[in-house]
Short mmCIF file of C-alpha atoms in Angstrom, two decimals:
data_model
loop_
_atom_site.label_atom_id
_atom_site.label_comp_id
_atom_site.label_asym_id
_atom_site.label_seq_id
_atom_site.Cartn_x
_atom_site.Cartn_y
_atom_site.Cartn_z
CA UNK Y 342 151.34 25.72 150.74
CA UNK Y 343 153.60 23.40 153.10
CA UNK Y 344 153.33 25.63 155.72
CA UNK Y 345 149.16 25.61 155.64
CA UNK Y 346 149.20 22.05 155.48
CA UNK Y 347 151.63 21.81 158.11
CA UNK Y 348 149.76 24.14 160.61
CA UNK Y 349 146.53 21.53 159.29
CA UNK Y 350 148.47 18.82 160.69
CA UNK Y 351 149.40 20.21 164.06
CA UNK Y 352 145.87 21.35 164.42
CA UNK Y 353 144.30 18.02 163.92
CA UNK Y 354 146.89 16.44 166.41
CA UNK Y 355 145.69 18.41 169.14
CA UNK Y 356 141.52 18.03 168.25
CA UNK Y 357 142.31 14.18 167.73
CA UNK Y 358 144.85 14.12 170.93
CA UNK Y 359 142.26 16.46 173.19
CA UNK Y 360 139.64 14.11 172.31
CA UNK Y 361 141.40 10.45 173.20
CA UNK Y 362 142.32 12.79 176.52
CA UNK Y 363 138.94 13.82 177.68
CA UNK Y 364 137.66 10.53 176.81
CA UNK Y 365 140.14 9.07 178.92
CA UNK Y 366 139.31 11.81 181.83
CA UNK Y 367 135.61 11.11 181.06
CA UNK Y 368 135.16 7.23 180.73
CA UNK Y 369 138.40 5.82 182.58
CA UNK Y 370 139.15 2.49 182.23
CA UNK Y 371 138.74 1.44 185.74
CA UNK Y 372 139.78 -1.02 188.05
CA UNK Y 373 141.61 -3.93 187.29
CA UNK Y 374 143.04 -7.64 188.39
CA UNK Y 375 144.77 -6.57 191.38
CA UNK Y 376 144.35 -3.36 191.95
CA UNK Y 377 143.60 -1.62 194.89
CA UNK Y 378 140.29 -0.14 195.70
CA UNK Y 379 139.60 3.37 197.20
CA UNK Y 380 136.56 3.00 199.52
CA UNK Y 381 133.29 5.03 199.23
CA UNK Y 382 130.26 6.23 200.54
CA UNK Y 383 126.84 5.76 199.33
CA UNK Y 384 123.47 6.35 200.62
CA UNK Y 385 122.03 2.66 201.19
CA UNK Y 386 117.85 2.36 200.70
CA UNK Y 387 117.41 2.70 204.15
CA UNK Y 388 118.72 5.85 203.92
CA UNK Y 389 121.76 5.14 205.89
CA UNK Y 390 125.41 6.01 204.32
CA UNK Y 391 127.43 2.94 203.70
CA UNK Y 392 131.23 2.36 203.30
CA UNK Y 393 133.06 -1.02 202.27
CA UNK Y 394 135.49 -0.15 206.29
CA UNK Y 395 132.20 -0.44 208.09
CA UNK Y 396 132.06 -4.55 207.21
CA UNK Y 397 135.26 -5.04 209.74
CA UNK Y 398 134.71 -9.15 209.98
CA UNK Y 399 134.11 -9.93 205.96
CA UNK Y 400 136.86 -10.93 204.34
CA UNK Y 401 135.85 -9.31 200.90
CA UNK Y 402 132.78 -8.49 198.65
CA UNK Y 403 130.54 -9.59 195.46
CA UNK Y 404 130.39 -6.15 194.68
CA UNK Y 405 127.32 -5.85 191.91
CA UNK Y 406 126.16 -2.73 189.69
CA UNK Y 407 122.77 -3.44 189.27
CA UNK Y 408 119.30 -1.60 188.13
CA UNK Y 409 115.66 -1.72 188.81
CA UNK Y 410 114.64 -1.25 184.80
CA UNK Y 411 117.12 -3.44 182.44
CA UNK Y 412 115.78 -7.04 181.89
CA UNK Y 413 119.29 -8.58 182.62
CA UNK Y 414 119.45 -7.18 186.37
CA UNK Y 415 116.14 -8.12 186.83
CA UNK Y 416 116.92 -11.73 185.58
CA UNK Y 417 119.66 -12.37 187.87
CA UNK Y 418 117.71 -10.93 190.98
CA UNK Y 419 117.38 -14.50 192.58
CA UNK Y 420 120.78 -15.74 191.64
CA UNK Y 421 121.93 -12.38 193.45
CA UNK Y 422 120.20 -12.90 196.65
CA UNK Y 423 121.08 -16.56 196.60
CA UNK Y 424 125.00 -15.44 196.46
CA UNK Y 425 124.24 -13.47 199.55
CA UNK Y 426 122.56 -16.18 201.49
CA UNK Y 427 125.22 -18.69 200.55
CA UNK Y 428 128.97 -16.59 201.02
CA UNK Y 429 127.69 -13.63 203.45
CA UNK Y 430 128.34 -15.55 206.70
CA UNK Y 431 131.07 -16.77 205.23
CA UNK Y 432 132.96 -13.45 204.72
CA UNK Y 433 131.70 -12.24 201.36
CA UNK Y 434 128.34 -10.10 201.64
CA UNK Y 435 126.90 -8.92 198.79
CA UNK Y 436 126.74 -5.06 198.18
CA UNK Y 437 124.38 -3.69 194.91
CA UNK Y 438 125.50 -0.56 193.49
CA UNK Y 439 122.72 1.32 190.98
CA UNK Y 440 124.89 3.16 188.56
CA UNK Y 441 121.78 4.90 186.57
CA UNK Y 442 121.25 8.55 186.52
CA UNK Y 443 117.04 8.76 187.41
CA UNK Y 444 116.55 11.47 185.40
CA UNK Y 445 117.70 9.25 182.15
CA UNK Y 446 115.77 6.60 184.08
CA UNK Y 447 112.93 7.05 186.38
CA UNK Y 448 112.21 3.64 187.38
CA UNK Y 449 115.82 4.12 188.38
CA UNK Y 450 114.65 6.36 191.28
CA UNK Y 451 115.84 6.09 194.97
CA UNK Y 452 112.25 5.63 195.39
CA UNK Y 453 112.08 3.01 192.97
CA UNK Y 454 114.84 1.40 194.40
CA UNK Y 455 113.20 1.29 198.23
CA UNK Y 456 110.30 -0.08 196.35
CA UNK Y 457 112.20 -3.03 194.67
CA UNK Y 458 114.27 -3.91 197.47
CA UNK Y 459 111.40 -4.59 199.66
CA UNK Y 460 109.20 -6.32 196.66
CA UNK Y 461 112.49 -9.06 196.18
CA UNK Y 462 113.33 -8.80 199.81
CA UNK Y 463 116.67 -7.97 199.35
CA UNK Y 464 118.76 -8.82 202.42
CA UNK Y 465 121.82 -6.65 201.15
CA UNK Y 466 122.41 -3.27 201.05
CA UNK Y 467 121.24 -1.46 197.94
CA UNK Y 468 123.20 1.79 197.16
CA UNK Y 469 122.60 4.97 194.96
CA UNK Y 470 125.55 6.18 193.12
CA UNK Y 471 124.90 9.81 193.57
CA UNK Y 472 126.45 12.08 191.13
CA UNK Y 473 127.34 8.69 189.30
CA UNK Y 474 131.43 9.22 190.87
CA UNK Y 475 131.89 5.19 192.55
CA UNK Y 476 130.81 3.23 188.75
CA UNK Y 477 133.46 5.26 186.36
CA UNK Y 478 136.49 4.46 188.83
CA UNK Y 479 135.36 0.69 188.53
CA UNK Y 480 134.82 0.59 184.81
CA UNK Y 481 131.72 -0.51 184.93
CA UNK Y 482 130.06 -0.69 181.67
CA UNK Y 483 126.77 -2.63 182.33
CA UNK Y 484 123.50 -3.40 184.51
CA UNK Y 485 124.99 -5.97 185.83
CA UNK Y 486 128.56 -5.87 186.47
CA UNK Y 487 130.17 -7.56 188.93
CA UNK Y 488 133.21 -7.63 191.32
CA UNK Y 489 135.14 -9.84 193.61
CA UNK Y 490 136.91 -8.06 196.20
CA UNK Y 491 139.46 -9.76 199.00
CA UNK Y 492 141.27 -7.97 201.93
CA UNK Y 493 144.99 -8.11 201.69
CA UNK Y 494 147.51 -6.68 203.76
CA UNK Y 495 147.80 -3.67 201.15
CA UNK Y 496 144.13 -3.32 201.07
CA UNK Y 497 141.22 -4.19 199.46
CA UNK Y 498 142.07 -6.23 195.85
CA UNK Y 499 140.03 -6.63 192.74
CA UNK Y 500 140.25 -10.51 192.19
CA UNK Y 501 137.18 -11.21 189.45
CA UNK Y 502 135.49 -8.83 186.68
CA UNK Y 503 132.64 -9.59 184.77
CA UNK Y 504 129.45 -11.46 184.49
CA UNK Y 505 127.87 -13.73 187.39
CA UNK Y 506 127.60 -16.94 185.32
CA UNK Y 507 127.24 -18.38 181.74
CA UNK Y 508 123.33 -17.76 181.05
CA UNK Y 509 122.45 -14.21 182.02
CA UNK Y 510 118.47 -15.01 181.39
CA UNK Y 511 117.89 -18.06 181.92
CA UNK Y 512 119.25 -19.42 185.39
CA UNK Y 513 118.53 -23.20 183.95
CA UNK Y 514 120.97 -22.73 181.54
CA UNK Y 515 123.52 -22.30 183.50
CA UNK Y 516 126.80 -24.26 183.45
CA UNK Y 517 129.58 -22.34 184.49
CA UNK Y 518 129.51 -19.95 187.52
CA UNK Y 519 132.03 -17.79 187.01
CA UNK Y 520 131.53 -15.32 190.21
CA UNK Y 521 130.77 -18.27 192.53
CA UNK Y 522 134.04 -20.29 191.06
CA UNK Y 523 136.07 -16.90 192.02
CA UNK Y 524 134.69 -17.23 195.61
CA UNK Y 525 135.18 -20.62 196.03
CA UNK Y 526 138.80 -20.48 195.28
CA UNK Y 527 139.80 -17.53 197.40
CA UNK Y 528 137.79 -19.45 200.78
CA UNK Y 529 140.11 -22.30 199.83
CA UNK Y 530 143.41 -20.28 199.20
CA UNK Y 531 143.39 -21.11 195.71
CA UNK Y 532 144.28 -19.16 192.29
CA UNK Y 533 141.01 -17.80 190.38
CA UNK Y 534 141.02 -19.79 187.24
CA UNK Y 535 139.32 -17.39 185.39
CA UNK Y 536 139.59 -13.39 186.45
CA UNK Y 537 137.85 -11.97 184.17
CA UNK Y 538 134.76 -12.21 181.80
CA UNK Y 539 132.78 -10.56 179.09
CA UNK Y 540 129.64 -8.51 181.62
CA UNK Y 541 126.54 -8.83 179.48
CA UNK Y 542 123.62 -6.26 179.99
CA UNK Y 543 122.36 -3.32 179.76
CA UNK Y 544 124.41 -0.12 179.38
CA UNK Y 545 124.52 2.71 182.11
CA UNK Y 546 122.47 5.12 182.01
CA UNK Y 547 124.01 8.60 182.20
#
């Protein structure tokens, strides 16, 4: 009888310990504060591929996993073209990411995405993550999640995670910029106050 519910035990260790592994394979937990970034290459909506190397002059990037369908991206659609007027020219170019798979989400579509862009006259690029590979090595969790990105001498750094500001649908409400206040401070050589934040929106699509 102790044998059996010994061999029980072992067996439910490895289901339980095979599990919390492919989890960990599947899901990751992604980039964090400080880390290093491994460049990619995406197909931008002008059909063009698109790598972070091929910005040689910016000195980092509001990096921003966005969609066409969920309410909160669609929200923060002004407030994400206004960040790219304001801190492009001044080394830190916004580049939208859309995480969702198109057959989970239609209105998700490269098409769709061509189609938005030009409606909202986006003047970044907006990229397809193909095979959904570039969103799991950030940890991206939500439609919108967002990134601050600086060039260092060992590469390209991770210096702010999570939500844009305080008020993700209403921009009136808004009191504290969190994404803006992480620019700021790295155009003035100073410490980021606060690194990281909770991203609020909807979840990716797989």
């Amino acid at each position: 009888m102790k044998k059996i519910v010994k061999i029980c035990t072992v067996v439910v260790f490895v289901i339980v310990s095979s599990a919390f592994i492919n989890s960990k394979t599947v899901h990751g937990h992604g980039y964090k504060i400080g880390d290093v970034v491994e460049d990619f290459s995406l197909k931008n909506i002008d059909g063009k591929m698109l790598s972070l190397a091929d910005y040689k002059d910016s000195k980092g990037f509001i990096l921003i996993f966005t969609c066409n369908t969920c309410p909160f991206s669609v929200a923060y659609e002004d407030r994400i073209i206004a960040l790219n007027k304001k801190y492009a020219s001044k080394g830190y170019p916004v580049i939208a990411i859309n995480p969702n798979n198109p057959n989970t989400k239609p209105g998700d579509s490269f098409e769709a995405m061509q189609k938005r862009a030009k409606e909202k006259e986006f003047t970044f690029p907006y990229l397809v993550d193909k095979g959904q590979k570039v969103y799991p090595k950030f940890g991206a969790k939500k439609t919108p999640h967002n990134y601050v990105l600086q060039k260092t001498k060992k590469g390209l750094v991770v210096k702010y995670i999570g939500a844009i500001d305080d008020s993700s649908r209403n921009p009136e409400a808004v009191k504290e910029k969190y994404l803006e206040n992480a620019v700021k401070a790295l155009l003035n050589g100073k410490e980021i106050e606060l690194k990281e934040t909770k991203a609020i929106g909807c979840s990716i699509k797989v």
